[in-house]
Amino acid sequence: MAELSRTSGVPVATIKYYVREGLLPRGEVTTSPNQADYGPAHLRRLQLVRSLVEVGGLSIAAVRATLVAVDDPAVPLHHTLGMTIAAAGPGTGGAPEDAAQREAEARIDELLAKKGWRPHDGAPGRQAAIDCLATMRRVTGTRLDSVLAPYADAVEAIAEADLDTVSALTDPEERVETALVGTVLGDRLLAALRRLAREHVSARRFPPAAEETS
């Protein structure tokens, strides 16, 4: 375990915690009762767990349930991804039932119908989109409604790219790992790139005064 800790950069105490919680298999017992072997498969699983928990922010329970699905070949990848999306998605609920909320729900459902997207009943993404748009409307009215269509077009292209990457892999474990990490961390990467792009476009459209750049 000490070697696994050195290789992965994860403290021994954290590794032991992951083992106790069922996120990481126990090492193979050697001839010594106080030692166990941790091989490449353990390092690979540890890196996946670390990305989901420490970077992705998933709860231990959510990661455990996801890994159970990952290890069951009978569970379709689509179902495993759905579990992860639900666990990693923004919280919903508690939004006021006012006109902005009702109008936002109608607008989002109109967009879904136009795009031909058919989320499952109770899809957290749909409710999160409604809550977000309703909040935007309470502050800015309908001024930001114009971003919905280009946002939807952009994220559909991103989703196609995500799944193209997964589909190109032939190893089942690699496909699952890639899909999970892309799902959990892709949102963060997308947000970071959006900020960089906005800074670039803003500087081009609204160039600072000459004295500010000198």
Tab-separated table of C-alpha atoms in Angstrom:
chain	number	residue	atom	x	y	z
A	1	MET	CA	0.000	0.000	0.000
A	2	ALA	CA	2.909	2.328	0.697
A	3	GLU	CA	4.148	1.788	-2.863
A	4	LEU	CA	0.650	2.425	-4.235
A	5	SER	CA	0.579	5.650	-2.238
A	6	ARG	CA	3.953	6.769	-3.618
A	7	THR	CA	2.969	5.926	-7.187
A	8	SER	CA	-0.452	7.559	-7.065
A	9	GLY	CA	0.272	10.466	-4.737
A	10	VAL	CA	-2.731	9.473	-2.619
A	11	PRO	CA	-2.068	9.269	1.149
A	12	VAL	CA	-2.141	5.803	2.705
A	13	ALA	CA	-4.933	6.880	5.047
A	14	THR	CA	-7.085	7.869	2.058
A	15	ILE	CA	-6.375	4.580	0.300
A	16	LYS	CA	-7.392	2.668	3.425
A	17	TYR	CA	-10.583	4.715	3.592
A	18	TYR	CA	-11.419	3.895	-0.032
A	19	VAL	CA	-10.802	0.204	0.681
A	20	ARG	CA	-13.070	0.296	3.761
A	21	GLU	CA	-15.798	2.035	1.749
A	22	GLY	CA	-15.625	-0.585	-0.985
A	23	LEU	CA	-14.328	1.806	-3.642
A	24	LEU	CA	-10.996	0.026	-4.032
A	25	PRO	CA	-10.466	-3.768	-3.911
A	26	ARG	CA	-8.208	-5.108	-1.203
A	27	GLY	CA	-4.738	-6.126	-2.280
A	28	GLU	CA	-3.812	-9.740	-2.840
A	29	VAL	CA	-2.466	-11.241	0.373
A	30	THR	CA	1.162	-12.333	0.153
A	31	THR	CA	3.092	-14.777	2.301
A	32	SER	CA	3.411	-12.080	4.952
A	33	PRO	CA	0.215	-11.541	6.993
A	34	ASN	CA	0.869	-7.811	7.171
A	35	GLN	CA	1.418	-7.230	3.470
A	36	ALA	CA	-0.707	-7.236	0.340
A	37	ASP	CA	0.108	-6.676	-3.309
A	38	TYR	CA	-1.460	-3.742	-5.149
A	39	GLY	CA	-0.930	-3.915	-8.892
A	40	PRO	CA	-1.694	-1.812	-11.980
A	41	ALA	CA	-5.431	-2.592	-11.728
A	42	HIS	CA	-5.524	-1.081	-8.239
A	43	LEU	CA	-3.669	2.025	-9.435
A	44	ARG	CA	-6.091	2.392	-12.331
A	45	ARG	CA	-9.138	2.081	-10.082
A	46	LEU	CA	-7.623	4.425	-7.498
A	47	GLN	CA	-7.047	7.097	-10.134
A	48	LEU	CA	-10.663	6.725	-11.302
A	49	VAL	CA	-12.005	6.970	-7.757
A	50	ARG	CA	-9.825	9.972	-7.044
A	51	SER	CA	-11.054	11.791	-10.139
A	52	LEU	CA	-14.692	11.120	-9.259
A	53	VAL	CA	-14.428	12.000	-5.568
A	54	GLU	CA	-11.716	14.612	-5.212
A	55	VAL	CA	-12.082	16.481	-8.509
A	56	GLY	CA	-15.598	15.621	-9.630
A	57	GLY	CA	-17.104	16.112	-6.184
A	58	LEU	CA	-19.248	12.966	-6.192
A	59	SER	CA	-20.282	11.538	-2.856
A	60	ILE	CA	-18.814	8.260	-1.633
A	61	ALA	CA	-22.232	6.623	-1.958
A	62	ALA	CA	-22.604	7.841	-5.560
A	63	VAL	CA	-19.141	6.600	-6.518
A	64	ARG	CA	-19.792	3.244	-4.859
A	65	ALA	CA	-23.051	2.773	-6.758
A	66	THR	CA	-21.400	3.828	-10.021
A	67	LEU	CA	-18.500	1.406	-9.546
A	68	VAL	CA	-20.900	-1.454	-8.847
A	69	ALA	CA	-22.486	-0.730	-12.217
A	70	VAL	CA	-19.075	-0.415	-13.855
A	71	ASP	CA	-18.066	-3.857	-12.608
A	72	ASP	CA	-21.284	-5.505	-13.775
A	73	PRO	CA	-21.037	-6.309	-17.509
A	74	ALA	CA	-24.805	-6.711	-17.644
A	75	VAL	CA	-25.338	-2.994	-16.887
A	76	PRO	CA	-25.416	-0.947	-20.125
A	77	LEU	CA	-22.975	1.946	-20.416
A	78	HIS	CA	-25.911	4.289	-21.038
A	79	HIS	CA	-27.353	3.379	-17.620
A	80	THR	CA	-24.002	3.826	-15.867
A	81	LEU	CA	-23.560	7.245	-17.449
A	82	GLY	CA	-27.076	8.191	-16.414
A	83	MET	CA	-26.256	7.389	-12.789
A	84	THR	CA	-23.115	9.496	-12.970
A	85	ILE	CA	-24.839	12.423	-14.660
A	86	ALA	CA	-27.528	12.415	-11.978
A	87	ALA	CA	-24.928	12.280	-9.190
A	88	ALA	CA	-22.714	14.967	-10.703
A	89	GLY	CA	-25.471	17.314	-11.829
A	90	PRO	CA	-26.520	20.492	-10.066
A	91	GLY	CA	-29.028	20.278	-7.270
A	92	THR	CA	-32.646	21.002	-8.044
A	93	GLY	CA	-35.765	21.702	-6.093
A	94	GLY	CA	-36.927	24.498	-3.840
A	95	ALA	CA	-37.549	26.917	-6.693
A	96	PRO	CA	-40.561	29.220	-6.192
A	97	GLU	CA	-43.633	28.360	-8.234
A	98	ASP	CA	-44.033	31.769	-9.808
A	99	ALA	CA	-44.631	33.053	-13.320
A	100	ALA	CA	-40.913	32.994	-14.135
A	101	GLN	CA	-40.727	29.305	-13.203
A	102	ARG	CA	-43.769	28.382	-15.297
A	103	GLU	CA	-42.571	30.401	-18.278
A	104	ALA	CA	-39.105	28.879	-18.041
A	105	GLU	CA	-40.561	25.363	-17.977
A	106	ALA	CA	-42.565	26.082	-21.120
A	107	ARG	CA	-39.530	27.591	-22.854
A	108	ILE	CA	-37.252	24.658	-21.996
A	109	ASP	CA	-39.855	22.104	-23.087
A	110	GLU	CA	-40.292	24.035	-26.337
A	111	LEU	CA	-36.534	23.868	-26.901
A	112	LEU	CA	-36.422	20.135	-26.135
A	113	ALA	CA	-39.218	19.475	-28.591
A	114	LYS	CA	-37.544	21.558	-31.297
A	115	LYS	CA	-34.237	19.754	-30.821
A	116	GLY	CA	-35.928	16.349	-30.655
A	117	TRP	CA	-34.340	15.611	-27.299
A	118	ARG	CA	-36.376	13.185	-25.187
A	119	PRO	CA	-35.002	13.100	-21.632
A	120	HIS	CA	-36.331	10.406	-19.319
A	121	ASP	CA	-39.061	11.242	-16.829
A	122	GLY	CA	-37.605	13.189	-13.923
A	123	ALA	CA	-34.328	13.913	-15.738
A	124	PRO	CA	-32.367	16.212	-13.382
A	125	GLY	CA	-30.886	18.104	-16.342
A	126	ARG	CA	-34.318	19.265	-17.477
A	127	GLN	CA	-35.255	20.553	-14.029
A	128	ALA	CA	-31.856	22.196	-13.583
A	129	ALA	CA	-32.269	23.995	-16.917
A	130	ILE	CA	-35.731	25.203	-15.905
A	131	ASP	CA	-34.531	26.437	-12.518
A	132	CYS	CA	-31.554	28.209	-14.082
A	133	LEU	CA	-33.572	29.910	-16.806
A	134	ALA	CA	-36.237	30.964	-14.299
A	135	THR	CA	-33.599	32.580	-12.098
A	136	MET	CA	-32.116	34.370	-15.103
A	137	ARG	CA	-35.565	35.649	-16.067
A	138	ARG	CA	-36.206	37.005	-12.580
A	139	VAL	CA	-33.103	39.170	-12.917
A	140	THR	CA	-32.890	40.019	-16.626
A	141	GLY	CA	-36.362	39.307	-17.984
A	142	THR	CA	-36.179	37.557	-21.351
A	143	ARG	CA	-32.941	39.232	-22.481
A	144	LEU	CA	-30.926	36.021	-22.139
A	145	ASP	CA	-33.461	33.739	-23.809
A	146	SER	CA	-31.622	34.293	-27.091
A	147	VAL	CA	-28.674	32.186	-25.853
A	148	LEU	CA	-30.781	29.032	-25.508
A	149	ALA	CA	-30.716	27.935	-29.153
A	150	PRO	CA	-26.970	28.479	-29.739
A	151	TYR	CA	-26.187	26.877	-26.376
A	152	ALA	CA	-28.259	23.831	-27.309
A	153	ASP	CA	-26.558	23.538	-30.699
A	154	ALA	CA	-23.123	23.849	-29.113
A	155	VAL	CA	-23.683	21.295	-26.362
A	156	GLU	CA	-25.185	18.786	-28.788
A	157	ALA	CA	-22.000	19.019	-30.854
A	158	ILE	CA	-19.993	18.590	-27.647
A	159	ALA	CA	-22.059	15.544	-26.664
A	160	GLU	CA	-21.427	14.014	-30.102
A	161	ALA	CA	-17.679	14.593	-29.647
A	162	ASP	CA	-17.807	13.041	-26.169
A	163	LEU	CA	-19.481	9.886	-27.393
A	164	ASP	CA	-17.339	9.699	-30.544
A	165	THR	CA	-14.325	9.471	-28.249
A	166	VAL	CA	-15.942	6.708	-26.205
A	167	SER	CA	-17.149	4.789	-29.256
A	168	ALA	CA	-13.640	4.724	-30.707
A	169	LEU	CA	-12.414	2.628	-27.774
A	170	THR	CA	-12.649	-1.151	-27.930
A	171	ASP	CA	-11.600	-2.090	-24.405
A	172	PRO	CA	-14.764	-2.161	-22.231
A	173	GLU	CA	-12.998	-0.892	-19.109
A	174	GLU	CA	-11.371	1.959	-21.000
A	175	ARG	CA	-14.726	2.924	-22.495
A	176	VAL	CA	-16.376	3.109	-19.091
A	177	GLU	CA	-13.493	4.977	-17.481
A	178	THR	CA	-13.319	7.483	-20.334
A	179	ALA	CA	-17.059	8.037	-20.318
A	180	LEU	CA	-17.212	8.513	-16.545
A	181	VAL	CA	-14.275	10.891	-16.303
A	182	GLY	CA	-15.478	12.815	-19.349
A	183	THR	CA	-18.926	13.141	-17.809
A	184	VAL	CA	-17.763	14.303	-14.398
A	185	LEU	CA	-14.829	16.512	-15.396
A	186	GLY	CA	-15.986	17.549	-18.863
A	187	ASP	CA	-18.373	20.128	-17.400
A	188	ARG	CA	-15.511	21.760	-15.521
A	189	LEU	CA	-13.278	21.759	-18.573
A	190	LEU	CA	-16.091	23.213	-20.663
A	191	ALA	CA	-16.691	25.992	-18.129
A	192	ALA	CA	-12.975	26.843	-18.050
A	193	LEU	CA	-12.730	26.967	-21.841
A	194	ARG	CA	-15.874	29.122	-21.985
A	195	ARG	CA	-14.269	31.663	-19.674
A	196	LEU	CA	-11.145	31.749	-21.832
A	197	ALA	CA	-13.232	32.156	-24.989
A	198	ARG	CA	-15.309	34.938	-23.451
A	199	GLU	CA	-12.172	36.824	-22.442
A	200	HIS	CA	-10.892	36.514	-26.014
A	201	VAL	CA	-14.160	37.574	-27.652
A	202	SER	CA	-14.695	40.400	-25.147
A	203	ALA	CA	-11.242	41.840	-25.857
A	204	ARG	CA	-11.959	41.685	-29.594
A	205	ARG	CA	-15.417	43.255	-29.417
A	206	PHE	CA	-14.795	45.738	-26.632
A	207	PRO	CA	-11.078	46.575	-26.903
A	208	PRO	CA	-9.714	48.416	-23.895
A	209	ALA	CA	-8.670	52.012	-24.341
A	210	ALA	CA	-5.130	52.560	-25.581
A	211	GLU	CA	-4.024	54.030	-22.277
A	212	GLU	CA	-5.213	50.909	-20.462
A	213	THR	CA	-3.040	48.645	-22.604
A	214	SER	CA	0.056	50.826	-22.647
